[in-house]
Coordinates of N, CA and C in Angstrom, one line a residue:
Chain F
X20 N 12.2 13.2 10.1 CA 10.9 13.2 9.2 C 10.8 11.6 10.3
X21 N 9.6 10.8 9.9 CA 9.7 9.6 10.3 C 10.1 8.7 9.3
X22 N 10.7 7.3 9.8 CA 11.5 6.3 8.6 C 10.6 5.2 8.9
X23 N 10.0 4.3 8.1 CA 9.8 2.4 8.6 C 11.4 2.4 7.6
X24 N 11.4 0.8 8.4 CA 12.6 0.3 7.9 C 12.1 -1.0 8.1
X25 N 12.2 -1.9 6.9 CA 12.0 -3.4 6.6 C 13.1 -3.3 5.9
X26 N 13.6 -5.3 6.5 CA 15.2 -5.6 5.7 C 14.5 -5.7 3.7
X27 N 16.0 -5.0 3.4 CA 15.7 -5.5 2.0 C 16.4 -6.8 1.4
X28 N 16.8 -7.6 1.8 CA 17.4 -8.4 2.0 C 16.2 -9.6 2.1
X29 N 15.7 -10.8 0.5 CA 14.8 -11.8 0.9 C 15.2 -13.0 2.0
X30 N 13.8 -13.2 2.3 CA 14.1 -13.8 3.2 C 13.5 -16.3 2.8
X31 N 14.4 -16.3 3.1 CA 14.6 -17.9 2.5 C 14.1 -18.5 3.5
X32 N 13.3 -19.5 3.6 CA 13.0 -20.2 4.6 C 12.2 -21.8 4.0
X33 N 12.5 -22.7 4.9 CA 11.9 -24.4 4.4 C 10.2 -24.1 4.7
X34 N 9.7 -24.7 3.5 CA 8.5 -25.0 4.0 C 8.4 -25.8 5.1
X35 N 7.2 -25.3 6.5 CA 7.2 -25.3 7.8 C 7.3 -25.2 9.0
X36 N 8.4 -24.3 8.2 CA 9.0 -23.4 9.1 C 8.0 -21.8 9.8
X37 N 8.9 -21.2 10.4 CA 8.4 -20.0 11.2 C 8.9 -18.5 10.1
X38 N 8.5 -18.5 9.6 CA 8.8 -16.9 8.8 C 8.6 -15.6 10.3
X39 N 9.7 -15.1 10.6 CA 9.6 -13.4 11.5 C 10.2 -12.9 10.3
X40 N 9.2 -11.8 9.7 CA 9.8 -10.4 9.0 C 9.7 -9.8 10.0
X41 N 10.6 -8.4 10.1 CA 10.4 -7.0 11.1 C 10.2 -6.0 10.0
X42 N 9.6 -4.8 11.5 CA 9.3 -3.6 10.6 C 9.7 -2.3 11.7
X43 N 11.1 -2.0 11.4 CA 10.8 -0.6 12.4 C 10.7 0.6 12.2
X44 N 10.4 1.5 12.9 CA 10.4 2.6 12.6 C 10.9 3.3 13.7
X45 N 11.1 4.7 13.5 CA 11.9 6.3 13.9 C 10.5 7.5 13.6
X46 N 11.4 8.1 14.9 CA 10.7 9.4 14.9 C 9.1 9.6 14.5
X47 N 8.8 8.4 15.1 CA 7.0 8.4 15.2 C 6.7 7.7 16.4
X48 N 5.0 7.7 16.7 CA 4.5 7.3 17.6 C 3.4 6.8 17.1
X49 N 3.1 5.5 16.0 CA 1.5 5.4 15.6 C 0.9 5.2 16.0
X50 N -0.7 5.5 15.8 CA -1.6 4.5 16.8 C -2.0 3.7 16.1
X51 N -1.2 2.8 15.1 CA -1.5 1.7 14.5 C -0.6 1.4 13.7
X52 N -0.3 -0.2 13.1 CA 0.6 -0.5 12.1 C -0.3 -1.7 11.1
X53 N -0.2 -2.1 10.1 CA -0.8 -2.6 9.2 C 0.6 -3.3 8.5
X54 N -0.5 -4.4 7.8 CA 1.2 -5.5 7.2 C -0.1 -5.8 6.1
X55 N 0.4 -5.7 5.0 CA 0.1 -6.0 3.7 C 0.9 -7.3 3.4
X56 N 0.2 -8.0 2.3 CA 0.6 -8.9 1.5 C 0.8 -8.1 0.0
X57 N 2.1 -8.6 -1.1 CA 2.3 -8.4 -2.3 C 2.7 -8.7 -3.3
X58 N 2.2 -9.6 -4.4 CA 2.7 -10.7 -5.1 C 2.9 -9.7 -6.1
X59 N 4.0 -10.1 -7.4 CA 4.7 -9.6 -8.3 C 3.3 -9.0 -9.2
X60 N 3.4 -7.8 -9.4 CA 2.4 -7.5 -10.8 C 1.6 -7.2 -10.5
X61 N 0.6 -7.3 -8.9 CA -0.6 -7.5 -8.6 C -0.5 -5.7 -7.2
X62 N -1.6 -5.5 -6.5 CA -2.2 -4.1 -5.9 C -2.2 -5.0 -4.1
X63 N -1.4 -5.0 -3.5 CA -0.9 -5.0 -1.9 C -2.4 -5.5 -1.4
X64 N -2.7 -6.0 -0.8 CA -3.6 -6.6 0.1 C -3.5 -6.9 1.5
X65 N -4.1 -6.1 1.9 CA -5.2 -6.1 3.4 C -4.1 -7.6 4.3
X66 N -4.0 -7.4 5.2 CA -3.7 -8.8 6.2 C -4.1 -8.3 7.8
X67 N -3.4 -7.7 8.0 CA -3.7 -7.6 10.0 C -3.9 -5.8 9.7
X68 N -3.9 -5.3 10.6 CA -3.8 -4.1 11.5 C -3.7 -4.8 13.1
X69 N -2.5 -4.2 14.0 CA -2.6 -3.9 14.9 C -2.4 -2.0 16.0
X70 N -3.0 -2.1 16.7 CA -3.3 -1.0 17.3 C -1.8 -1.1 18.6
X71 N -2.0 0.0 18.8 CA -0.9 1.1 19.8 C -1.3 -0.4 21.2
X72 N -2.0 -0.4 22.0 CA -2.5 -0.7 22.9 C -2.5 -2.1 22.5
X73 N -2.0 -2.9 22.0 CA -2.1 -4.4 21.5 C -1.0 -4.6 21.7
X74 N -0.5 -6.1 22.1 CA 0.4 -6.5 21.7 C 0.7 -7.3 21.3
X75 N -0.7 -8.3 21.0 CA -0.2 -9.3 19.7 C -1.6 -9.3 18.9
X76 N -1.1 -9.6 17.8 CA -2.5 -10.0 16.7 C -2.6 -11.0 15.8
X77 N -3.1 -12.6 16.2 CA -3.1 -13.4 15.6 C -4.4 -13.8 14.6
X78 N -3.8 -14.5 13.2 CA -5.3 -14.3 12.0 C -4.8 -16.0 11.7
X79 N -5.4 -16.6 11.8 CA -5.1 -17.8 11.2 C -3.1 -18.6 12.1
X80 N -2.8 -18.4 10.3 CA -1.2 -18.8 10.7 C -0.6 -17.3 11.0
X81 N -1.0 -16.6 11.1 CA -0.5 -15.4 11.0 C -0.7 -14.7 12.6
X82 N 0.8 -14.0 13.1 CA 0.6 -13.7 13.9 C 1.6 -12.0 14.3
X83 N 1.6 -10.8 14.9 CA 1.9 -9.7 14.5 C 2.3 -9.1 16.2
X84 N 3.3 -8.8 16.2 CA 3.4 -7.9 17.6 C 4.2 -6.7 17.6
X85 N 3.5 -6.0 18.6 CA 3.6 -4.6 18.3 C 4.4 -3.9 19.5
X86 N 6.0 -3.5 19.1 CA 6.4 -3.3 20.7 C 6.7 -1.5 20.4
X87 N 5.5 -0.6 20.8 CA 5.7 0.6 21.2 C 7.0 1.4 21.5
X88 N 7.8 0.7 22.5 CA 9.1 0.7 23.2 C 10.2 1.1 22.2
X89 N 10.4 -0.1 21.6 CA 11.4 -1.1 20.6 C 11.4 -0.1 19.6
X90 N 9.7 0.4 18.7 CA 9.6 0.8 18.3 C 9.7 -0.2 16.8
X91 N 8.7 -1.1 16.4 CA 9.0 -2.3 16.3 C 8.3 -3.4 16.1
X92 N 7.6 -4.2 14.7 CA 6.4 -5.0 14.6 C 7.0 -6.0 14.3
X93 N 6.9 -6.8 14.7 CA 7.2 -8.5 13.9 C 6.6 -9.3 13.5
X94 N 6.5 -9.9 12.0 CA 5.3 -10.1 11.7 C 5.8 -11.6 11.4
X95 N 5.0 -13.0 11.6 CA 4.9 -14.5 11.8 C 4.1 -15.1 11.2
X96 N 4.3 -15.9 10.4 CA 3.8 -17.4 9.8 C 4.2 -18.1 10.1
X97 N 3.7 -18.8 10.9 CA 3.7 -20.6 11.5 C 3.0 -21.1 10.1
X98 N 4.6 -22.7 10.0 CA 3.8 -23.8 9.6 C 4.2 -23.0 8.0
X99 N 5.1 -22.1 7.7 CA 5.1 -21.7 6.1 C 4.9 -22.1 4.8
X100 N 4.6 -22.1 3.6 CA 3.9 -22.6 2.1 C 4.4 -21.8 1.4
X101 N 4.6 -22.5 0.4 CA 5.5 -22.2 -0.6 C 4.3 -20.5 -1.3
X102 N 3.3 -21.2 -0.7 CA 1.7 -20.3 -1.3 C 2.1 -18.9 -0.7
X103 N 2.7 -18.8 0.6 CA 2.7 -17.6 1.8 C 4.3 -16.8 0.6
X104 N 5.1 -17.4 -0.5 CA 5.9 -16.2 -1.3 C 5.4 -15.1 -1.5
X105 N 6.2 -14.5 -1.5 CA 5.7 -13.0 -1.4 C 5.9 -12.2 -0.9
X106 N 5.9 -10.3 -1.0 CA 6.7 -9.1 -0.6 C 6.1 -8.8 0.9
X107 N 6.3 -8.4 1.8 CA 5.3 -8.1 2.9 C 5.8 -6.7 3.5
X108 N 4.7 -5.7 3.3 CA 4.9 -4.7 3.2 C 4.4 -4.2 4.8
X109 N 5.0 -3.3 5.2 CA 4.3 -2.7 6.6 C 3.8 -1.5 6.2
X110 N 2.4 -0.2 7.0 CA 2.3 0.2 6.6 C 1.7 1.0 8.0
X111 N 2.1 2.5 8.3 CA 1.7 3.3 9.4 C 1.3 4.5 8.8
X112 N 0.3 5.0 9.5 CA 0.0 6.2 9.2 C 0.7 7.4 9.1
X113 N 0.7 8.7 8.4 CA 1.7 9.2 8.5 C 1.4 10.3 9.9
X114 N 1.9 10.4 10.4 CA 2.3 12.2 11.3 C 1.6 13.0 11.4
X115 N 0.5 13.2 12.2 CA -0.2 14.1 12.1 C -1.8 13.8 12.3
X116 N -1.7 12.6 12.1 CA -2.7 11.8 12.8 C -4.2 11.4 10.9
X117 N -3.2 11.5 10.0 CA -4.1 12.2 8.8 C -4.3 10.3 8.7
X118 N -5.2 9.7 7.4 CA -5.8 8.7 7.7 C -4.5 7.7 6.3
X119 N -4.0 8.6 5.6 CA -2.6 8.2 4.7 C -1.6 7.3 5.6
X120 N -1.8 6.0 4.5 CA -0.6 5.3 5.3 C 1.0 5.4 4.3
X121 N 1.6 5.4 5.1 CA 3.4 5.3 4.6 C 3.7 4.2 4.5
X122 N 4.1 3.1 3.6 CA 4.8 2.1 3.3 C 6.1 2.2 3.5
X123 N 6.7 0.7 4.0 CA 8.3 0.5 4.0 C 8.1 -0.5 2.8
X124 N 9.5 -0.5 2.2 CA 9.6 -1.2 1.2 C 9.0 -2.4 1.3
X125 N 8.9 -2.8 2.0 CA 8.9 -4.6 1.7 C 10.1 -5.6 2.4
X126 N 9.4 -6.6 2.1 CA 10.6 -8.3 2.6 C 10.3 -8.9 1.3
X127 N 10.5 -9.7 0.9 CA 10.5 -10.3 0.7 C 10.4 -12.3 1.0
X128 N 9.4 -12.6 1.1 CA 9.8 -13.8 1.0 C 9.7 -15.2 0.4
X129 N 10.8 -16.2 0.4 CA 10.5 -17.6 -0.3 C 10.8 -18.5 0.5
X130 N 9.8 -19.0 0.0 CA 9.6 -20.7 1.4 C 9.7 -21.4 -0.1
X131 N 10.8 -22.2 -0.2 CA 11.4 -23.3 -0.5 C 10.0 -24.6 0.2
X132 N 10.1 -26.2 -0.9 CA 9.7 -26.7 -0.6 C 10.2 -27.3 -0.5
Chain P
X15 N -19.1 -9.5 -5.0 CA -18.5 -7.8 -5.0 C -17.7 -8.0 -6.3
X16 N -17.6 -7.1 -6.8 CA -16.9 -6.4 -7.7 C -15.1 -6.2 -7.0
X17 N -14.0 -6.0 -7.1 CA -12.8 -5.6 -6.7 C -12.6 -4.5 -7.3
X18 N -11.7 -3.5 -6.8 CA -11.4 -2.6 -7.8 C -10.7 -2.4 -9.0
X19 N -11.4 -2.4 -9.9 CA -10.3 -2.4 -11.5 C -9.9 -0.7 -11.9
X20 N -8.8 -1.4 -12.6 CA -8.3 0.0 -12.9 C -7.6 0.0 -14.9
X21 N -8.5 0.7 -15.5 CA -7.9 0.3 -17.5 C -7.5 1.7 -17.3
X22 N -6.0 1.6 -18.0 CA -5.4 0.4 -19.0 C -4.5 -0.4 -17.5
X23 N -3.8 -1.5 -18.0 CA -3.5 -2.1 -17.2 C -1.6 -1.8 -17.6
X24 N -1.4 -2.4 -18.8 CA -0.4 -1.8 -18.8 C -0.5 -0.1 -20.6
X25 N 0.5 0.4 -20.3 CA 0.6 1.8 -20.8 C 2.1 1.9 -21.3
X26 N 2.7 2.7 -22.3 CA 3.8 2.9 -22.9 C 3.3 4.5 -23.6
X27 N 4.4 5.2 -23.1 CA 4.3 6.7 -23.7 C 5.4 7.4 -23.9
X28 N 5.6 8.5 -24.3 CA 7.3 9.0 -24.5 C 6.9 10.4 -24.0
X29 N 8.4 10.4 -23.4 CA 8.7 11.7 -22.6 C 8.0 13.4 -23.7
X30 N 7.7 13.7 -22.8 CA 6.5 14.9 -22.5 C 4.9 14.9 -23.5
X31 N 4.8 13.6 -23.3 CA 3.0 13.1 -22.9 C 2.2 13.5 -22.1
X32 N 1.2 13.0 -22.1 CA 0.1 12.7 -20.4 C -0.8 11.6 -20.8
X33 N -0.8 11.3 -20.0 CA -1.7 9.9 -19.6 C -2.5 10.5 -18.5
X34 N -3.8 9.3 -19.0 CA -5.0 9.4 -18.1 C -5.4 8.0 -17.3
X35 N -5.4 7.9 -16.3 CA -5.6 6.2 -15.6 C -7.0 6.2 -15.2
X36 N -7.8 5.4 -15.3 CA -8.6 4.7 -14.3 C -8.8 4.1 -13.4
X37 N -9.7 4.6 -12.7 CA -9.9 3.4 -11.9 C -11.2 3.4 -10.8
X38 N -12.4 2.3 -10.9 CA -13.3 2.5 -10.8 C -13.3 1.4 -9.0
X39 N -13.9 2.0 -8.3 CA -13.9 0.8 -6.7 C -14.3 0.7 -6.7
X40 N -14.9 -0.4 -5.8 CA -15.7 -1.5 -5.0 C -16.7 -0.6 -4.9
X41 N -18.4 -1.2 -5.2 CA -19.6 -0.8 -5.3 C -19.7 -0.5 -3.3
X42 N -19.7 0.9 -3.4 CA -19.8 1.6 -1.8 C -19.1 2.0 -1.1
X43 N -17.9 2.1 -2.4 CA -16.9 3.0 -1.3 C -16.6 4.1 -1.6
X44 N -16.4 5.2 -1.6 CA -16.4 6.6 -1.3 C -15.0 7.6 -1.6
X45 N -14.3 6.4 -1.4 CA -12.8 7.0 -0.7 C -12.2 6.0 -2.1
X46 N -11.5 6.6 -2.4 CA -10.2 6.3 -3.7 C -9.0 6.9 -3.2
X47 N -7.7 6.2 -3.2 CA -6.2 6.8 -3.1 C -5.8 6.4 -4.3
X48 N -4.5 6.7 -4.7 CA -3.6 6.8 -5.5 C -2.1 6.7 -4.9
X49 N -1.5 5.6 -5.5 CA -0.3 5.5 -5.2 C 1.0 5.4 -6.7
X50 N 2.1 6.0 -6.2 CA 3.0 5.1 -6.7 C 4.1 4.4 -6.7
X51 N 4.6 3.3 -7.6 CA 5.2 2.1 -6.5 C 6.3 1.5 -7.5
X52 N 7.5 2.4 -7.1 CA 9.0 2.0 -7.6 C 9.6 1.3 -7.2
X53 N 10.3 0.5 -7.7 CA 11.6 -0.4 -7.3 C 12.5 0.7 -6.1
X54 N 13.1 1.7 -6.5 CA 13.5 3.1 -5.9 C 12.7 3.5 -4.4
X55 N 12.0 3.7 -4.8 CA 10.9 4.5 -3.6 C 9.8 3.6 -3.0
X56 N 9.6 2.6 -3.7 CA 8.6 2.2 -2.8 C 7.4 2.4 -3.2
X57 N 6.3 2.7 -2.4 CA 5.0 2.8 -2.4 C 5.2 4.0 -1.8
X58 N 4.2 5.4 -2.5 CA 4.1 6.4 -2.2 C 2.6 6.9 -2.6
X59 N 2.5 8.1 -1.3 CA 0.7 8.2 -1.9 C 1.0 9.1 -2.7
X60 N -0.1 9.4 -3.9 CA 0.2 10.4 -4.8 C -1.4 11.4 -3.9
X61 N -3.0 10.6 -4.2 CA -3.7 11.4 -3.4 C -4.9 10.7 -3.1
X62 N -5.8 11.2 -2.3 CA -6.9 11.1 -1.7 C -8.2 11.7 -2.5
X63 N -8.8 10.5 -3.0 CA -10.0 11.9 -3.4 C -11.5 10.8 -2.1
X64 N -12.5 12.2 -1.6 CA -13.7 11.0 -1.5 C -15.0 12.7 -1.2
X65 N -15.7 11.7 -1.5 CA -17.0 12.4 -2.3 C -17.1 13.4 -3.6
X66 N -15.9 13.4 -4.1 CA -15.9 13.9 -5.2 C -14.5 15.3 -4.9
X67 N -14.1 15.7 -4.0 CA -13.1 16.2 -2.9 C -12.3 15.7 -3.0
X68 N -11.0 16.5 -3.4 CA -9.4 15.6 -2.8 C -9.2 16.0 -1.0
X69 N -8.6 15.0 -0.5 CA -8.8 15.3 0.6 C -7.3 15.5 1.1
X70 N -6.9 14.2 1.0 CA -5.4 14.7 1.4 C -4.5 14.4 -0.2
X71 N -3.3 14.8 0.1 CA -2.1 15.3 -1.4 C -1.4 14.7 -0.4
X72 N -0.2 13.7 -1.6 CA 1.1 13.8 -1.3 C 2.0 14.3 -1.8
X73 N 3.2 14.5 -1.8 CA 4.6 14.9 -1.9 C 4.7 14.9 -3.5
X74 N 4.1 15.6 -4.2 CA 4.0 15.2 -5.5 C 4.1 16.0 -6.3
X75 N 4.7 16.8 -7.4 CA 5.0 18.2 -8.6 C 2.9 18.4 -8.9
X76 N 2.9 19.0 -9.2 CA 1.4 19.4 -10.0 C 1.3 18.5 -11.3
X77 N 2.4 18.2 -11.5 CA 1.8 17.4 -13.7 C 1.6 16.2 -13.0
X78 N 0.8 16.1 -11.5 CA 0.1 14.6 -11.4 C -1.4 15.2 -10.2
X79 N -2.0 14.8 -11.3 CA -3.8 15.6 -10.4 C -4.5 14.1 -10.8
X80 N -6.0 14.3 -10.3 CA -6.7 13.9 -10.2 C -8.2 14.0 -9.8
X81 N -9.4 13.3 -10.4 CA -10.7 13.8 -9.9 C -11.5 12.5 -9.8
X82 N -12.5 12.5 -8.5 CA -13.4 12.1 -8.9 C -14.3 11.9 -9.3
X83 N -15.4 11.5 -9.9 CA -16.9 11.6 -10.4 C -17.9 11.4 -9.4
X84 N -19.2 11.5 -9.4 CA -20.2 11.3 -8.4 C -20.6 9.6 -7.6
X85 N -20.0 9.3 -9.3 CA -20.6 7.8 -8.7 C -19.1 7.1 -8.5
X86 N -17.7 7.6 -8.0 CA -16.8 7.2 -6.9 C -15.8 7.0 -7.6
X87 N -15.5 6.8 -9.2 CA -14.8 6.3 -10.1 C -13.8 7.6 -10.2
X88 N -12.5 6.9 -10.6 CA -11.4 8.5 -10.4 C -11.0 8.2 -11.6
X89 N -9.9 9.5 -11.5 CA -9.0 9.2 -13.0 C -7.6 10.2 -12.0
X90 N -6.7 9.8 -12.9 CA -5.5 10.8 -12.4 C -4.9 11.0 -14.1
X91 N -4.0 12.0 -13.2 CA -3.8 12.2 -15.2 C -2.2 12.8 -14.5
X92 N -1.3 12.5 -15.2 CA 0.3 13.5 -15.4 C 0.3 13.4 -16.7
X93 N 1.0 14.7 -16.7 CA 0.9 15.3 -17.6 C 2.6 15.8 -17.8
X94 N 2.6 16.1 -18.8 CA 4.3 16.2 -19.9 C 5.3 15.1 -18.9
X95 N 5.5 13.9 -19.0 CA 5.6 12.8 -18.4 C 7.2 13.0 -18.5
X96 N 8.4 12.2 -17.5 CA 9.1 12.1 -17.2 C 9.7 10.7 -17.9
X97 N 10.8 10.0 -17.3 CA 11.2 9.0 -17.3 C 11.2 8.5 -16.2
X98 N 11.6 9.4 -15.1 CA 11.0 8.6 -13.8 C 9.5 8.8 -13.4
X99 N 9.1 9.2 -14.2 CA 7.6 8.7 -13.9 C 6.8 7.1 -14.8
X100 N 8.3 6.3 -14.6 CA 7.6 4.6 -15.0 C 7.6 4.4 -13.9
X101 N 6.2 3.6 -13.4 CA 5.7 2.9 -12.6 C 4.6 2.1 -12.3
X102 N 4.7 1.4 -11.3 CA 3.4 1.2 -11.3 C 2.3 2.2 -10.6
X103 N 1.5 2.4 -10.4 CA 0.2 3.3 -10.5 C -0.8 2.3 -10.0
X104 N -0.8 2.6 -8.9 CA -2.5 1.4 -7.8 C -3.3 2.1 -7.2
X105 N -4.7 2.2 -7.6 CA -5.7 2.4 -6.9 C -6.4 1.4 -5.8
X106 N -6.4 2.4 -4.9 CA -6.8 0.9 -3.4 C -8.5 2.6 -2.8
X107 N -9.2 1.2 -2.9 CA -10.4 2.4 -1.9 C -11.2 1.5 -1.2
X108 N -11.9 2.6 -0.1 CA -12.6 2.6 0.9 C -13.4 3.0 1.4
X109 N -14.2 2.1 2.0 CA -15.5 2.6 2.7 C -15.8 4.5 2.6
X110 N -15.1 4.7 3.8 CA -15.3 6.4 4.7 C -13.3 6.6 4.4
X111 N -12.6 5.8 3.7 CA -11.2 6.4 4.3 C -10.8 6.6 5.7
X112 N -11.7 6.1 6.7 CA -11.6 6.0 8.3 C -10.6 5.6 8.1
X113 N -9.0 5.9 9.4 CA -8.1 4.8 9.7 C -8.9 4.1 10.6
X114 N -8.4 2.8 11.3 CA -8.6 1.6 11.9 C -9.7 1.3 12.2
X115 N -10.6 1.4 10.9 CA -12.1 1.1 10.9 C -12.1 0.3 9.7
X116 N -11.8 1.5 8.1 CA -11.7 0.8 6.7 C -10.5 0.2 6.8
X117 N -11.0 -1.1 5.5 CA -9.8 -1.5 5.3 C -10.1 -1.0 3.8
X118 N -8.0 -0.9 3.2 CA -8.1 -0.2 2.1 C -7.6 -1.1 0.7
X119 N -8.7 -1.6 -0.6 CA -7.9 -2.8 -1.3 C -8.1 -2.3 -2.3
X120 N -6.7 -2.4 -2.7 CA -5.9 -2.3 -3.8 C -6.6 -3.0 -5.2
X121 N -6.2 -2.3 -6.4 CA -6.6 -3.1 -7.7 C -5.6 -3.7 -7.8
X122 N -5.5 -3.9 -9.3 CA -4.4 -5.1 -10.3 C -2.9 -3.8 -10.1
X123 N -3.5 -2.5 -10.2 CA -2.4 -1.3 -11.1 C -2.3 -1.5 -12.7
X124 N -1.5 0.2 -12.6 CA -1.5 0.5 -13.7 C 0.5 0.3 -14.4
X125 N 0.7 -0.5 -15.1 CA 2.2 -0.5 -16.0 C 2.6 0.5 -16.7
X126 N 3.0 1.9 -16.0 CA 3.1 2.3 -17.5 C 4.6 2.8 -17.2
X127 N 5.0 2.9 -18.9 CA 6.4 3.1 -18.9 C 6.9 4.1 -20.3
X128 N 7.5 4.8 -19.6 CA 8.1 6.1 -20.4 C 9.1 6.1 -20.8
X129 N 9.5 6.2 -22.6 CA 10.2 6.3 -23.2 C 10.8 7.6 -23.9

């Protein structure tokens, strides 16, 4: 069955540095991958979607890469700020072509001033 | 435009009881999905409703059910509550529920505690 892995350990970085989060998946070839941000006690907020034929996508300080050979997506936040501190979730559509996303457990990012 | 709203925000129940949670999607959105989020299992899909019909269903027991009304508002019900049902229940809405074109907008969630 498909499996999504995100680093369960929190990522601690200093303000101004680039944060890089990883999403690995197995037993699957998704047509796209999404990244969400979730703050404590709140619902996830959609950030970016990248399709299988796109190697890289950018939105302001965010950059996502999608390597279908490595079965991995990297999520970068450049010039990170304390306000970027949150849990970041990756999501893939369930195998079989349905719309239902399957979420990773998320990685907590803590940006220190 | 108002976001997705969920009521109540917090709920405490005891084992064996049942509970009904409500979700009002963004105006114009016809697809409503429900998720359960726990520290152990993460965010898991419960079901999706579109035009008052359940279109997709996750791998949860029959104690979990839902419905959608003609105005797209949705409710989910959990009967015979178990301790393991304690979780954050999230509702998400989108225009048509089409992947690659629709974005899901999540509500703030209902925190259910089962004692």
